[in-house]
Amino acid sequence: MAQAISLNVNGKPASVHADDPDMPLLYALRNDLGLHGPRFGCGLGQCGACTVHVDGRAVRSCVLPLSALSAEQRIVTLEGLGSGGRLHPVQQAFIDEQAVQCGYCINGMIMKAAAFLATNRQPNEADIKEALANNLCRCGTHARIVRAVKRAAGAT
Ligand code: FES
Ligand code: FES
């Protein structure tokens, strides 16, 4: 029987129903809450497309079971990253640098970069590359992605 699970998503309480409490957070976000920023890529924790923030840390929601979360933990998706009606500086920088081709990886790149810049406001290029090394982009937009993160670092 489906159980109701309470979460906090993008600053608001949310309730999802799951037959299995170990269902990945990604499924609840996309299918129950209609939040399609996080993408289903590999489903194995390897590509980063599904990245969200939990209490400010970038995590891979395809391998994070609902049972590991509490209603007190703050989950933020791409939809909730900006504030006050404005895009987050990383989102704006990706637009300004045209750092998107197919876009499939971009949720993960932005969410990972935003969490990274919150801990390192003046990264050099090597720092940025290292931070994003495990986020896969099949289109090869890496150079523009790195430029966007550098641009955002100047604005955060
Ligand atoms: S879909 Fe989660 S890491 Fe690939
Ligand atoms: S822009 Fe297509 S996978 Fe990165």
Coordinates of C-alpha atoms and ligand atoms in Angstrom, one line a residue:
M1 CA 0.0 0.0 0.0
A2 CA 1.3 3.4 -0.9
Q3 CA 2.7 5.5 2.0
A4 CA 2.6 9.3 2.2
I5 CA 6.1 10.7 2.6
S6 CA 6.6 14.3 3.7
L7 CA 9.3 16.3 2.1
N8 CA 10.4 20.0 1.9
V9 CA 10.9 20.9 -1.8
N10 CA 11.9 24.4 -3.0
G11 CA 10.9 25.9 0.3
K12 CA 7.5 24.4 0.6
P13 CA 6.1 21.2 2.3
A14 CA 5.3 18.5 -0.2
S15 CA 3.7 15.1 0.1
V16 CA 4.4 12.2 -2.2
H17 CA 3.0 8.7 -2.2
A18 CA 5.2 5.7 -2.8
D19 CA 4.5 2.0 -2.7
D20 CA 8.2 1.5 -1.9
P21 CA 9.9 4.0 0.5
D22 CA 13.1 3.2 -1.2
M23 CA 11.8 4.7 -4.4
P24 CA 14.4 7.2 -5.7
L25 CA 13.8 10.9 -5.0
L26 CA 14.1 11.6 -8.7
Y27 CA 10.9 9.7 -9.5
A28 CA 8.9 11.5 -6.8
L29 CA 10.2 14.9 -8.1
R30 CA 9.4 14.3 -11.7
N31 CA 6.3 12.0 -11.5
D32 CA 4.6 13.2 -8.3
L33 CA 5.6 16.8 -8.1
G34 CA 6.0 17.7 -11.8
L35 CA 9.5 19.0 -11.4
H36 CA 11.2 18.2 -14.6
G37 CA 14.4 20.2 -14.0
P38 CA 16.2 17.0 -12.7
R39 CA 16.6 14.6 -15.6
F40 CA 16.7 10.9 -15.8
G41 CA 20.0 10.0 -17.5
C42 CA 21.8 6.9 -16.4
G43 CA 19.7 6.1 -13.3
L44 CA 22.9 4.7 -11.8
G45 CA 24.5 7.7 -10.1
Q46 CA 27.0 8.1 -12.8
C47 CA 26.1 11.0 -15.1
G48 CA 24.8 13.8 -12.8
A49 CA 21.8 14.7 -14.9
C50 CA 19.5 14.2 -11.9
T51 CA 21.4 16.4 -9.5
V52 CA 19.5 18.4 -6.8
H53 CA 20.5 20.0 -3.6
V54 CA 19.8 18.5 -0.2
D55 CA 20.7 21.0 2.5
G56 CA 23.0 22.8 0.1
R57 CA 24.9 19.7 -1.1
A58 CA 24.7 18.5 -4.7
V59 CA 23.3 14.9 -4.7
R60 CA 22.2 12.5 -7.4
S61 CA 18.5 12.0 -6.9
C62 CA 18.3 8.9 -9.0
V63 CA 20.1 6.9 -6.3
L64 CA 18.8 8.7 -3.2
P65 CA 15.9 6.7 -1.7
L66 CA 13.0 8.6 -0.2
S67 CA 13.6 6.7 3.0
A68 CA 16.9 8.5 3.5
L69 CA 15.2 11.9 3.7
S70 CA 13.2 13.7 6.3
A71 CA 10.7 16.5 6.1
E72 CA 13.3 18.8 7.7
Q73 CA 15.9 18.4 4.9
R74 CA 15.7 21.2 2.3
I75 CA 15.5 19.8 -1.2
V76 CA 16.1 22.3 -4.0
T77 CA 15.6 21.6 -7.7
L78 CA 16.5 23.7 -10.7
E79 CA 13.1 25.2 -10.5
G80 CA 13.8 26.5 -7.0
L81 CA 17.4 27.7 -7.5
G82 CA 16.7 31.3 -8.2
S83 CA 15.1 33.6 -5.8
G84 CA 12.9 36.7 -5.8
G85 CA 11.8 36.0 -9.3
R86 CA 15.4 36.1 -10.6
L87 CA 17.5 33.4 -12.0
H88 CA 20.4 32.2 -10.0
P89 CA 23.7 33.7 -11.3
V90 CA 24.8 30.3 -12.6
Q91 CA 21.6 29.9 -14.6
Q92 CA 22.0 33.4 -16.0
A93 CA 25.7 32.7 -16.8
F94 CA 24.7 29.6 -18.8
I95 CA 22.3 31.7 -20.8
D96 CA 24.9 34.5 -21.3
E97 CA 27.6 32.0 -22.4
Q98 CA 25.1 29.9 -24.5
A99 CA 26.5 26.9 -22.7
V100 CA 23.8 24.5 -23.9
Q101 CA 23.5 22.2 -26.9
C102 CA 20.9 19.5 -26.3
G103 CA 20.5 20.5 -22.7
Y104 CA 20.3 17.1 -21.2
C105 CA 23.2 17.5 -18.8
I106 CA 22.6 21.1 -18.0
N107 CA 20.4 20.6 -14.9
G108 CA 23.2 18.7 -13.4
M109 CA 25.9 21.1 -14.5
I110 CA 24.0 24.1 -13.0
M111 CA 23.1 22.4 -9.8
K112 CA 26.6 21.1 -9.2
A113 CA 28.2 24.4 -10.1
A114 CA 25.8 26.3 -7.8
A115 CA 26.7 24.1 -4.9
F116 CA 30.4 24.3 -5.7
L117 CA 30.4 28.1 -5.9
A118 CA 28.7 28.3 -2.6
T119 CA 31.8 26.8 -1.1
N120 CA 34.4 28.3 -3.4
R121 CA 33.6 31.8 -4.6
Q122 CA 36.9 32.4 -6.4
P123 CA 37.7 29.2 -8.2
N124 CA 40.3 28.9 -10.9
E125 CA 39.7 26.9 -14.1
A126 CA 41.2 23.8 -12.7
D127 CA 38.9 24.0 -9.6
I128 CA 35.9 24.3 -11.9
K129 CA 37.0 21.4 -14.1
E130 CA 37.6 19.2 -11.1
A131 CA 34.2 20.1 -9.5
L132 CA 32.4 19.2 -12.7
A133 CA 34.5 16.2 -13.7
N134 CA 31.9 13.6 -12.9
N135 CA 29.1 15.4 -14.7
L136 CA 28.9 14.0 -18.2
C137 CA 28.1 16.0 -21.3
R138 CA 27.7 14.0 -24.5
C139 CA 27.6 17.2 -26.6
G140 CA 31.0 18.5 -25.8
T141 CA 30.0 21.9 -24.5
H142 CA 32.6 21.7 -21.7
A143 CA 34.5 24.8 -22.7
R144 CA 31.4 27.0 -22.6
I145 CA 30.2 25.4 -19.4
V146 CA 33.5 26.2 -17.7
R147 CA 33.3 29.8 -19.0
A148 CA 29.8 30.1 -17.7
V149 CA 30.8 28.9 -14.2
K150 CA 33.7 31.4 -14.2
R151 CA 31.3 34.2 -15.2
A152 CA 28.9 33.1 -12.4
A153 CA 31.8 33.1 -9.9
G154 CA 32.2 36.8 -10.5
A155 CA 28.5 37.4 -9.9
T156 CA 27.8 35.2 -6.8
Ligands
FES1 S1 20.5 10.0 -13.8 FE1 21.3 10.2 -11.8 S2 23.4 10.2 -12.1 FE2 22.6 9.7 -14.1
FES2 S1 24.5 19.9 -23.8 FE1 23.9 17.9 -24.5 S2 24.6 16.5 -23.0 FE2 25.5 18.4 -22.4

